[in-house]
Each structure stands twice: as structure tokens, then as C-alpha cells.
């Protein structure tokens, strides 16, 4: 066969994916692995993967159902959909039923199907998770980035959403709310959610409420916007963050009855793409969503550790001169190094991307620039995922923690040392 260059198929990429690169969170993890394989010491604070193990009852359920091999219903295993509905009724006080639930191979895939199925613009408050806007680009949807600011805790103000909607009141839109937030760790109060719900209702906006970190609210006090806008809110959840099972790839959407037409359309598209979610994992997920004492104790210990670690890192970053908002949940901080701009400029660092590149090269600490989360390139913000510690060891040790009262600093020093060392390296580098 001829090996002349001209005889080979040409590069003919879909225009919507030309220039599309790997997700920044995936890319930074791959880069860290390459550096480690080359013998470098690397502190992985880039990929937001839970440090904690999958709860034992869920692991046991997976083991017990490993032989399940049949294709399950596209919408999901009925018993799992009932467990998910029960979870929403129990935690959010909703009227969710099994018929309202759609199971998919990760909430990320379900979000993509939603944008593919619904014909409307995507509204994303920034900083935002890295994949919302690229998914819209792939599908060919208009994306509106609504920038927030640190003074407001990086939360979307209702008047910002209303101003956008008033420009074209009848335009179909999906607004994404992610709280506790990736990348900031902040969340919304009930009053703030009620005000946002009022705007969404008046302009008939669909709210995609990404609550994947709901169970990692540090005080266990998560509130869903679904309470205030039940007819227009889709609640997204899954196993990846609160259950430590990111690699299992199981996500859930809970729809209102008023959006059953959209749920059914997504189900039809799913039937022509991924067919169904892994059977053994669906059976195992029942144990996760049914909850119980062992799951509650697991979550209590995880929240205590993350809350204490987040507070300690917050204090160290602030002492180094960064502006950082206190996290309410999840395992992220979003420091703004703007107050150190003059010092950084002396070292030819004028953007968040340059800061993160130099930091990784010179200290081995891997974090992601704010520009990866929709912020302006010249902004000196970055996301830090404080997950670089032995979650198995820390969780086991947390069994001795008192039910009430703070986690002592000695506990964090002993069981989260790699993460503290990483942030100390960052702070020393800044100095």
C-alpha cells in the first residue's frame, strides 16, 4: 500500500471541537503523573478527587452484585431510582418519586445530554467547574458567563441573572448553580437561593442545580434551590464526591414532573448512546443512597476533617498575603493572589496561568489557574483542591473525634501533613 502523505485521510475535525483541549483537571493530573514518573516530588492539588475511600457497605454491595451482567433499563435500575428518590425526599423534603429520576454514567454525561436535548442558552456563573462551557461549545449552544466577585463570596447575585434575562425575556435558558462550589468551596444561604429562584421563575429559566458536593457541606446544612423552585429545577448528584467513587461513574438527575418531557427526551438520546449504566455499580449505589448509620458516620467524619483542614489552609494562605474566602463545603479553596501582584510582576508573573506553571516547575505544587474556571486570563486566581492526604488513615483516626467541638490542630498536622506541606511550599514560594 502506498505510504505517500497525500494518500492518507485528511484532518477533518468537526468545527465545534477544533482547538478543544483535554479538560484542565484531567490534564493537570496527567502532567503530575508524568513528573512523578520522571522522579519529581509532586503535590497533587489539581484534580478534585475525594481522598476518602468508598464506604464499606457500598463496597460490599458492589462485591455482592459483581455477577450482574444484564443491560438495565435506560432510565436506571428501578430499585436505585427509588433509593435516589428516597434520598431527595429525606434530605430535601421534596415529593420526588422513582419516576422522576434518571441514572447515567456520571453526572457529567447527564449534563452533556441535557445540553444536547434542550434547545437554549447556557448561563454559567464564574468561577465555574471546567466542563460546563466546553460541553456547550461541543453541542453548539450559546454560553453566557456571569462573573462573580470575592466580595460577594463568588456567588451569583439575583440582579445579575435578572439583568441578563431582561435583555431577551423570552429566550430559553439553563442556568447552572453548583454549590458547595467547585472551585470556591462557597455555598448559598436559603435566602439567596429563594431570591435566585424568584428570578428564574419569572423568566421561566430552567435551573440545573449541581449538588454533587451537597453531603460535604462542612456543617451538614445543605439547602437545595429545588425547595423554592420545584417546577423548574433539575437536581444533579452522584457518587463521585461525597461517596469517594469518582471512577465508578454514576450520576443522577432528579426532574420535576413539569419537565417530564425533557427527561423522556434525554432518555431517548441515552438509549442511542450509552444504553445503560454499569449494572453492578447501580446495584451498589442503592446502599449509598439508602444511607443508614454507617453512611452517616462516614459523612460526619469526612465533614469534620475537611472543615478543619480547610480552615487551617485558609489561615496560612491569608497569612501569606492571599485573599481567600472561607469554604463552606467540598474540598476547594480559590485564593486570589492579586494583593501580591507587584511582587509577582517583579518575577515576570502577570497571570494565573503563569503563576501555576512557575509554581509547579519550582516547587512541585500543582494547582489550576482561575482562567480554567472561566475567569479573566490576567486575574491572579487559582483553585486549590485540598485532597493530597491519606483519606483512609484520616477517616479511621476520626472515629475517636468527639461528636461536638472542633478538630484539634494536632489531628490535622498528623493526618493531613502532605497537604499542609504543599501549602507551606506555596506560601514560602510567594514570600
Tab-separated table of C-alpha atoms in Angstrom:
chain	number	residue	atom	x	y	z
A	1	UNK	CA	0.000	0.000	0.000
A	2	UNK	CA	1.230	3.471	-0.807
A	3	UNK	CA	2.617	5.476	2.106
A	4	UNK	CA	2.588	8.788	0.279
A	5	UNK	CA	1.363	11.514	2.641
A	6	UNK	CA	-1.246	12.665	0.150
A	7	UNK	CA	-2.905	9.247	0.103
A	8	UNK	CA	-3.879	9.428	3.741
A	9	UNK	CA	-7.221	10.729	5.005
A	10	UNK	CA	-7.087	14.437	5.692
A	11	UNK	CA	-7.668	16.068	9.063
A	12	UNK	CA	-11.363	16.943	9.012
A	13	UNK	CA	-12.459	17.810	12.534
A	14	UNK	CA	-15.902	18.978	13.492
A	15	UNK	CA	-15.687	22.771	13.748
A	16	UNK	CA	-17.120	22.658	17.249
A	17	UNK	CA	-14.233	20.568	18.605
A	18	UNK	CA	-11.371	22.219	16.747
A	19	UNK	CA	-8.995	23.641	19.308
A	20	UNK	CA	-10.712	21.791	22.157
A	21	UNK	CA	-8.136	20.519	24.629
A	22	UNK	CA	-8.337	17.972	27.412
A	23	UNK	CA	-10.234	19.083	30.499
A	24	UNK	CA	-7.800	21.124	32.652
A	25	UNK	CA	-8.417	18.963	35.713
A	26	UNK	CA	-7.635	15.797	33.771
A	27	UNK	CA	-4.640	17.428	32.071
A	28	UNK	CA	-3.044	18.581	35.339
A	29	UNK	CA	-3.417	15.093	36.796
A	30	UNK	CA	-1.721	13.554	33.756
A	31	UNK	CA	1.075	16.140	33.943
A	32	UNK	CA	1.653	15.381	37.615
A	33	UNK	CA	1.880	11.658	36.899
A	34	UNK	CA	4.453	12.297	34.183
A	35	UNK	CA	6.566	14.395	36.552
A	36	UNK	CA	6.344	11.753	39.256
A	37	UNK	CA	7.399	9.046	36.799
A	38	UNK	CA	10.400	11.220	35.987
A	39	UNK	CA	11.402	11.233	39.643
A	40	UNK	CA	9.994	14.617	40.696
A	41	UNK	CA	8.239	15.196	44.012
A	42	UNK	CA	4.766	16.478	43.158
A	43	UNK	CA	1.912	17.657	45.363
A	44	UNK	CA	-1.326	16.913	43.521
A	45	UNK	CA	-3.731	19.714	44.404
A	46	UNK	CA	-5.107	19.984	40.868
A	47	UNK	CA	-7.619	17.158	40.399
A	48	UNK	CA	-10.668	17.332	42.658
A	49	UNK	CA	-10.848	13.678	43.619
A	50	UNK	CA	-12.136	12.714	47.038
A	51	UNK	CA	-9.338	11.476	49.304
A	52	UNK	CA	-11.691	9.199	51.215
A	53	UNK	CA	-12.446	5.532	50.485
A	54	UNK	CA	-15.804	4.295	49.280
A	55	UNK	CA	-17.923	3.446	52.376
A	56	UNK	CA	-17.690	-0.264	53.284
A	57	UNK	CA	-21.421	-1.007	52.838
A	58	UNK	CA	-21.230	0.305	49.270
A	59	UNK	CA	-18.092	-1.715	48.501
A	60	UNK	CA	-19.740	-4.825	49.911
A	61	UNK	CA	-22.803	-4.228	47.767
A	62	UNK	CA	-20.616	-3.987	44.661
A	63	UNK	CA	-18.874	-7.230	45.584
A	64	UNK	CA	-22.192	-8.984	46.127
A	65	UNK	CA	-23.503	-7.876	42.715
A	66	UNK	CA	-20.355	-8.243	40.624
A	67	UNK	CA	-22.034	-11.035	38.629
A	68	UNK	CA	-24.820	-8.757	37.394
A	69	UNK	CA	-24.282	-8.550	33.657
A	70	UNK	CA	-27.599	-7.714	32.023
A	71	UNK	CA	-28.484	-4.465	30.345
A	72	UNK	CA	-30.596	-2.458	32.775
A	73	UNK	CA	-33.363	-0.013	31.837
A	74	UNK	CA	-32.100	3.157	30.197
A	75	UNK	CA	-33.669	5.261	32.934
A	76	UNK	CA	-31.895	3.148	35.560
A	77	UNK	CA	-32.448	0.234	37.900
A	78	UNK	CA	-35.914	0.696	39.480
A	79	UNK	CA	-34.665	-0.057	42.988
A	80	UNK	CA	-31.877	2.501	42.591
A	81	UNK	CA	-34.245	5.149	41.255
A	82	UNK	CA	-36.452	4.584	44.297
A	83	UNK	CA	-33.413	4.860	46.592
A	84	UNK	CA	-32.383	8.137	44.936
A	85	UNK	CA	-35.926	9.477	45.200
A	86	UNK	CA	-35.995	8.487	48.856
A	87	UNK	CA	-32.711	10.299	49.391
A	88	UNK	CA	-34.170	13.509	47.935
A	89	UNK	CA	-37.350	13.197	49.982
A	90	UNK	CA	-35.303	12.574	53.126
A	91	UNK	CA	-32.706	15.313	52.660
A	92	UNK	CA	-34.567	17.995	50.666
A	93	UNK	CA	-38.148	17.410	51.743
A	94	UNK	CA	-39.287	17.071	48.128
A	95	UNK	CA	-42.025	14.965	46.537
A	96	UNK	CA	-39.513	13.138	44.324
A	97	UNK	CA	-40.534	9.686	43.092
A	98	UNK	CA	-38.661	6.968	41.238
A	99	UNK	CA	-40.344	8.121	38.014
A	100	UNK	CA	-38.581	11.488	38.349
A	101	UNK	CA	-35.055	10.007	38.427
A	102	UNK	CA	-32.644	9.362	35.572
A	103	UNK	CA	-29.425	7.405	36.152
A	104	UNK	CA	-26.372	7.922	33.955
A	105	UNK	CA	-22.672	7.029	33.738
A	106	UNK	CA	-21.634	10.096	35.731
A	107	UNK	CA	-23.428	13.404	36.214
A	108	UNK	CA	-21.018	14.867	33.643
A	109	UNK	CA	-22.571	12.713	30.910
A	110	UNK	CA	-26.082	13.628	32.011
A	111	UNK	CA	-25.200	17.324	31.839
A	112	UNK	CA	-23.955	16.853	28.302
A	113	UNK	CA	-27.178	15.077	27.296
A	114	UNK	CA	-29.200	17.871	28.867
A	115	UNK	CA	-27.498	20.498	26.726
A	116	UNK	CA	-27.794	18.303	23.656
A	117	UNK	CA	-31.514	17.756	24.244
A	118	UNK	CA	-32.684	21.168	25.438
A	119	UNK	CA	-32.567	23.980	22.899
A	120	UNK	CA	-31.474	27.031	24.843
A	121	UNK	CA	-28.564	29.130	26.090
A	122	UNK	CA	-26.339	28.080	28.966
A	123	UNK	CA	-25.799	30.617	31.756
A	124	UNK	CA	-22.762	29.925	33.931
A	125	UNK	CA	-21.649	31.989	36.935
A	126	UNK	CA	-17.865	32.127	37.137
A	127	UNK	CA	-15.664	30.830	38.568
A	128	UNK	CA	-17.265	27.576	37.472
A	129	UNK	CA	-16.397	23.918	37.029
A	130	UNK	CA	-14.248	23.491	33.937
A	131	UNK	CA	-16.610	21.379	31.788
A	132	UNK	CA	-19.901	23.321	31.713
A	133	UNK	CA	-18.897	25.758	28.965
A	134	UNK	CA	-16.866	23.308	26.815
A	135	UNK	CA	-19.839	20.944	26.723
A	136	UNK	CA	-21.988	23.773	25.417
A	137	UNK	CA	-19.345	24.541	22.799
A	138	UNK	CA	-19.363	20.920	21.601
A	139	UNK	CA	-23.147	20.936	21.297
A	140	UNK	CA	-23.229	24.390	19.696
A	141	UNK	CA	-25.045	26.315	22.412
A	142	UNK	CA	-24.598	29.978	23.307
A	143	UNK	CA	-22.783	30.390	26.636
A	144	UNK	CA	-23.182	33.416	28.906
A	145	UNK	CA	-20.528	33.765	31.600
A	146	UNK	CA	-21.720	35.850	34.543
A	147	UNK	CA	-18.659	36.885	36.529
A	148	UNK	CA	-18.980	36.992	40.295
A	149	UNK	CA	-16.502	38.507	42.762
A	150	UNK	CA	-14.799	37.654	46.029
A	151	UNK	CA	-16.620	40.431	47.877
A	152	UNK	CA	-19.864	38.508	47.312
A	153	UNK	CA	-18.298	35.163	48.167
A	154	UNK	CA	-18.094	34.220	44.460
A	155	UNK	CA	-21.895	33.758	44.457
A	156	UNK	CA	-24.291	34.785	41.700
A	157	UNK	CA	-26.345	37.817	42.697
A	158	UNK	CA	-30.034	37.722	41.617
A	159	UNK	CA	-29.787	41.129	39.941
A	160	UNK	CA	-27.012	39.852	37.654
A	161	UNK	CA	-29.196	36.993	36.466
A	162	UNK	CA	-32.198	39.289	36.098
A	163	UNK	CA	-30.223	41.826	34.043
A	164	UNK	CA	-29.257	39.090	31.564
A	165	UNK	CA	-32.783	37.710	31.338
A	166	UNK	CA	-34.301	41.165	30.748
A	167	UNK	CA	-32.190	41.613	27.616
A	168	UNK	CA	-34.322	38.941	25.919
A	169	UNK	CA	-37.083	37.797	28.303
A	170	UNK	CA	-38.453	35.012	26.119
A	171	UNK	CA	-35.130	33.346	25.337
A	172	UNK	CA	-34.869	29.737	26.634
A	173	UNK	CA	-32.056	29.343	29.123
A	174	UNK	CA	-30.481	26.884	31.550
A	175	UNK	CA	-28.627	28.451	34.470
A	176	UNK	CA	-26.135	26.249	36.307
A	177	UNK	CA	-25.767	26.592	40.047
A	178	UNK	CA	-23.077	24.485	41.702
A	179	UNK	CA	-22.945	24.590	45.496
A	180	UNK	CA	-20.994	23.896	47.574
A	181	UNK	CA	-18.900	25.205	44.743
A	182	UNK	CA	-16.154	23.739	42.671
A	183	UNK	CA	-13.842	25.745	42.611
A	184	UNK	CA	-14.502	28.056	45.571
A	185	UNK	CA	-15.994	25.868	48.310
A	186	UNK	CA	-18.670	28.518	48.913
A	187	UNK	CA	-22.401	27.896	49.058
A	188	UNK	CA	-25.672	29.835	49.113
A	189	UNK	CA	-27.894	30.701	52.031
A	190	UNK	CA	-31.578	29.809	51.889
A	191	UNK	CA	-32.463	33.487	51.378
A	192	UNK	CA	-30.034	33.793	48.457
A	193	UNK	CA	-31.449	30.674	46.816
A	194	UNK	CA	-35.001	31.916	47.260
A	195	UNK	CA	-34.101	35.223	45.570
A	196	UNK	CA	-32.444	33.420	42.639
A	197	UNK	CA	-35.440	31.089	42.363
A	198	UNK	CA	-37.752	34.088	42.099
A	199	UNK	CA	-35.814	35.431	39.104
A	200	UNK	CA	-35.671	32.021	37.428
A	201	UNK	CA	-39.410	31.523	37.876
A	202	UNK	CA	-40.349	34.931	36.455
A	203	UNK	CA	-38.262	34.346	33.321
A	204	UNK	CA	-39.084	30.610	33.063
A	205	UNK	CA	-35.429	29.646	33.280
A	206	UNK	CA	-34.506	26.015	33.916
A	207	UNK	CA	-32.124	25.663	36.870
A	208	UNK	CA	-29.575	22.851	36.763
A	209	UNK	CA	-28.698	22.571	40.446
A	210	UNK	CA	-25.389	20.730	40.582
A	211	UNK	CA	-25.371	19.441	44.163
A	212	UNK	CA	-22.667	16.811	43.785
A	213	UNK	CA	-20.941	18.202	46.925
A	214	UNK	CA	-24.138	18.604	48.977
A	215	UNK	CA	-23.222	15.937	51.509
A	216	UNK	CA	-19.808	17.548	52.029
A	217	UNK	CA	-21.242	20.781	53.404
A	218	UNK	CA	-18.915	21.166	56.372
A	219	UNK	CA	-21.769	21.643	58.833
A	220	UNK	CA	-24.139	19.207	57.135
A	221	UNK	CA	-26.546	22.081	56.452
A	222	UNK	CA	-27.013	21.999	52.678
A	223	UNK	CA	-30.172	23.619	51.269
A	224	UNK	CA	-31.389	22.947	47.708
A	225	UNK	CA	-32.892	25.620	45.462
A	226	UNK	CA	-35.413	22.937	44.486
A	227	UNK	CA	-37.248	23.858	47.698
A	228	UNK	CA	-38.031	27.302	46.266
A	229	UNK	CA	-38.431	26.482	42.566
A	230	UNK	CA	-39.717	22.898	42.405
A	231	UNK	CA	-41.233	23.097	38.909
A	232	UNK	CA	-38.115	24.358	37.147
A	233	UNK	CA	-35.175	22.748	38.960
A	234	UNK	CA	-33.218	19.653	37.936
A	235	UNK	CA	-31.071	18.382	40.819
A	236	UNK	CA	-27.828	16.679	39.857
A	237	UNK	CA	-25.996	14.317	42.187
A	238	UNK	CA	-23.909	11.163	42.078
A	239	UNK	CA	-21.307	9.036	43.849
A	240	UNK	CA	-18.073	10.742	42.873
A	241	UNK	CA	-17.551	13.308	45.630
A	242	UNK	CA	-19.440	12.523	48.830
A	243	UNK	CA	-19.089	8.762	48.338
A	244	UNK	CA	-15.483	8.826	47.115
A	245	UNK	CA	-16.353	6.831	43.982
A	246	UNK	CA	-15.405	9.114	41.096
A	247	UNK	CA	-14.039	6.276	39.000
A	248	UNK	CA	-17.253	4.307	39.316
A	249	UNK	CA	-19.016	6.837	37.044
A	250	UNK	CA	-22.566	7.009	38.309
A	251	UNK	CA	-24.645	10.177	38.278
A	252	UNK	CA	-28.280	11.023	38.940
A	253	UNK	CA	-30.740	13.670	37.751
A	254	UNK	CA	-33.980	14.343	39.631
A	255	UNK	CA	-36.578	16.107	37.450
A	256	UNK	CA	-39.802	17.899	38.354
A	257	UNK	CA	-42.959	16.463	36.812
A	258	UNK	CA	-43.282	19.678	34.773
A	259	UNK	CA	-40.071	18.736	32.928
A	260	UNK	CA	-41.017	15.110	32.276
A	261	UNK	CA	-40.932	15.864	28.529
A	262	UNK	CA	-37.254	16.785	28.850
A	263	UNK	CA	-36.467	13.745	30.952
A	264	UNK	CA	-38.071	11.459	28.364
A	265	UNK	CA	-36.157	13.121	25.533
A	266	UNK	CA	-32.882	12.646	27.397
A	267	UNK	CA	-33.790	9.018	28.000
A	268	UNK	CA	-34.321	8.527	24.264
A	269	UNK	CA	-30.925	10.050	23.462
A	270	UNK	CA	-29.297	7.917	26.166
A	271	UNK	CA	-30.776	4.800	24.570
A	272	UNK	CA	-28.917	5.657	21.362
A	273	UNK	CA	-25.603	6.497	23.048
A	274	UNK	CA	-24.583	4.730	26.269
A	275	UNK	CA	-27.654	2.412	26.503
A	276	UNK	CA	-27.429	1.961	30.269
A	277	UNK	CA	-25.140	2.473	33.250
A	278	UNK	CA	-22.955	-0.345	34.599
A	279	UNK	CA	-25.192	-2.918	36.279
A	280	UNK	CA	-23.008	-3.866	39.287
A	281	UNK	CA	-22.403	-0.217	40.127
A	282	UNK	CA	-26.132	0.573	40.003
A	283	UNK	CA	-26.837	-2.215	42.465
A	284	UNK	CA	-24.050	-0.989	44.738
A	285	UNK	CA	-25.312	2.594	44.585
A	286	UNK	CA	-28.565	1.536	46.257
A	287	UNK	CA	-26.651	1.121	49.509
A	288	UNK	CA	-25.171	4.604	49.156
A	289	UNK	CA	-28.447	6.410	48.574
A	290	UNK	CA	-30.407	4.417	51.133
A	291	UNK	CA	-27.983	5.723	53.727
A	292	UNK	CA	-28.044	4.415	57.272
A	293	UNK	CA	-25.963	4.851	60.407
A	294	UNK	CA	-22.655	3.716	58.882
A	295	UNK	CA	-23.023	6.108	55.935
A	296	UNK	CA	-23.961	8.980	58.266
A	297	UNK	CA	-20.937	8.337	60.481
A	298	UNK	CA	-18.712	8.234	57.387
A	299	UNK	CA	-20.055	11.596	56.229
A	300	UNK	CA	-19.768	13.147	59.686
A	301	UNK	CA	-16.075	12.222	59.898
A	302	UNK	CA	-15.367	13.413	56.339
A	303	UNK	CA	-17.028	16.772	57.007
A	304	UNK	CA	-15.107	17.259	60.253
A	305	UNK	CA	-11.765	16.581	58.576
A	306	UNK	CA	-12.439	18.743	55.517
A	307	UNK	CA	-13.815	21.614	57.579
A	308	UNK	CA	-10.805	21.680	59.897
A	309	UNK	CA	-8.277	21.282	57.088
A	310	UNK	CA	-9.927	23.989	55.003
A	311	UNK	CA	-9.800	26.418	57.937
A	312	UNK	CA	-6.126	25.721	58.587
A	313	UNK	CA	-5.146	26.197	54.950
A	314	UNK	CA	-7.245	29.359	54.818
A	315	UNK	CA	-5.284	30.845	57.714
A	316	UNK	CA	-1.917	30.001	56.144
A	317	UNK	CA	-2.806	31.440	52.742
A	318	UNK	CA	-4.162	34.629	54.268
A	319	UNK	CA	-1.008	34.990	56.371
A	320	UNK	CA	0.997	34.751	53.129
A	321	UNK	CA	-0.925	37.704	51.694
A	322	UNK	CA	-3.526	35.975	49.511
A	323	UNK	CA	-7.181	36.972	49.589
A	324	UNK	CA	-9.255	33.845	50.226
A	325	UNK	CA	-12.899	33.276	51.079
A	326	UNK	CA	-13.661	30.719	53.790
A	327	UNK	CA	-15.004	27.435	52.365
A	328	UNK	CA	-18.475	26.227	53.355
A	329	UNK	CA	-18.143	22.759	51.875
A	330	UNK	CA	-16.391	20.430	49.414
A	331	UNK	CA	-12.568	20.449	49.407
A	332	UNK	CA	-11.563	23.565	47.484
A	333	UNK	CA	-10.089	26.993	48.096
A	334	UNK	CA	-9.954	29.739	45.474
A	335	UNK	CA	-7.159	32.110	46.527
A	336	UNK	CA	-6.716	35.458	44.819
A	337	UNK	CA	-3.051	36.457	44.696
A	338	UNK	CA	-3.936	39.908	43.388
A	339	UNK	CA	-2.689	41.617	46.592
A	340	UNK	CA	0.763	40.213	45.722
A	341	UNK	CA	0.631	41.359	42.095
A	342	UNK	CA	3.519	43.808	42.374
A	343	UNK	CA	5.810	41.229	43.915
A	344	UNK	CA	4.836	38.624	41.333
A	345	UNK	CA	5.298	41.091	38.481
A	346	UNK	CA	8.923	41.517	39.550
A	347	UNK	CA	9.322	37.836	38.684
A	348	UNK	CA	7.539	38.174	35.320
A	349	UNK	CA	4.291	36.623	36.598
A	350	UNK	CA	1.272	38.546	35.358
A	351	UNK	CA	-1.430	35.869	35.034
A	352	UNK	CA	-2.842	32.954	36.944
A	353	UNK	CA	-1.594	30.528	34.304
A	354	UNK	CA	1.972	31.815	34.631
A	355	UNK	CA	1.740	31.621	38.400
A	356	UNK	CA	0.595	27.990	38.350
A	357	UNK	CA	3.187	26.980	35.754
A	358	UNK	CA	6.049	28.527	37.700
A	359	UNK	CA	4.761	27.147	40.981
A	360	UNK	CA	4.688	23.593	39.604
A	361	UNK	CA	8.117	23.883	37.996
A	362	UNK	CA	9.812	25.418	41.035
A	363	UNK	CA	8.055	23.731	43.965
A	364	UNK	CA	6.213	20.674	42.629
A	365	UNK	CA	2.875	22.056	43.865
A	366	UNK	CA	0.125	21.587	41.269
A	367	UNK	CA	-2.900	23.907	41.306
A	368	UNK	CA	-5.068	25.265	38.477
A	369	UNK	CA	-5.391	28.893	37.330
A	370	UNK	CA	-8.659	30.757	37.632
A	371	UNK	CA	-8.760	31.082	33.841
A	372	UNK	CA	-9.516	27.330	33.679
A	373	UNK	CA	-12.710	28.128	35.586
A	374	UNK	CA	-13.884	30.960	33.344
A	375	UNK	CA	-12.080	33.854	34.998
A	376	UNK	CA	-10.197	36.550	33.012
A	377	UNK	CA	-6.678	35.395	31.985
A	378	UNK	CA	-4.963	38.309	33.724
A	379	UNK	CA	-6.568	37.540	37.067
A	380	UNK	CA	-4.205	36.068	39.661
A	381	UNK	CA	-6.665	33.500	40.985
A	382	UNK	CA	-6.251	29.753	41.275
A	383	UNK	CA	-8.046	26.688	42.565
A	384	UNK	CA	-6.511	24.519	45.226
A	385	UNK	CA	-8.022	21.075	45.875
A	386	UNK	CA	-7.006	20.036	49.384
A	387	UNK	CA	-7.164	16.302	48.802
A	388	UNK	CA	-3.472	15.393	48.867
A	389	UNK	CA	-3.563	13.286	52.031
A	390	UNK	CA	-4.274	9.704	53.079
A	391	UNK	CA	-8.046	9.774	53.440
A	392	UNK	CA	-8.237	6.136	54.565
A	393	UNK	CA	-5.912	6.784	57.507
A	394	UNK	CA	-7.520	10.110	58.406
A	395	UNK	CA	-11.037	8.717	58.284
A	396	UNK	CA	-10.101	5.793	60.522
A	397	UNK	CA	-8.448	8.125	63.037
A	398	UNK	CA	-11.510	10.393	63.043
A	399	UNK	CA	-13.508	7.647	64.771
A	400	UNK	CA	-12.005	8.940	68.037
A	401	UNK	CA	-13.023	12.561	67.475
A	402	UNK	CA	-15.621	13.978	69.887
A	403	UNK	CA	-19.101	14.442	68.472
A	404	UNK	CA	-19.111	18.101	69.482
A	405	UNK	CA	-16.330	20.630	69.382
A	406	UNK	CA	-13.613	21.481	66.851
A	407	UNK	CA	-10.995	19.170	65.418
A	408	UNK	CA	-7.703	19.900	67.148
A	409	UNK	CA	-4.866	21.276	65.054
A	410	UNK	CA	-2.705	18.328	66.107
A	411	UNK	CA	-5.081	15.980	64.255
A	412	UNK	CA	-4.701	17.923	61.009
A	413	UNK	CA	-0.937	18.148	61.473
A	414	UNK	CA	-0.716	14.392	61.930
A	415	UNK	CA	-3.134	13.098	59.309
A	416	UNK	CA	-3.147	15.784	56.591
A	417	UNK	CA	0.562	16.576	56.551
A	418	UNK	CA	1.134	16.278	52.747
A	419	UNK	CA	-1.487	18.945	52.062
A	420	UNK	CA	-0.081	21.258	54.738
A	421	UNK	CA	3.404	20.764	53.319
A	422	UNK	CA	2.157	21.661	49.838
A	423	UNK	CA	0.547	24.894	51.002
A	424	UNK	CA	3.609	25.766	53.096
A	425	UNK	CA	5.735	25.352	49.969
A	426	UNK	CA	3.355	27.632	48.081
A	427	UNK	CA	3.468	30.248	50.822
A	428	UNK	CA	7.270	30.125	51.048
A	429	UNK	CA	7.491	30.498	47.277
A	430	UNK	CA	5.224	33.527	47.410
A	431	UNK	CA	7.493	35.082	50.002
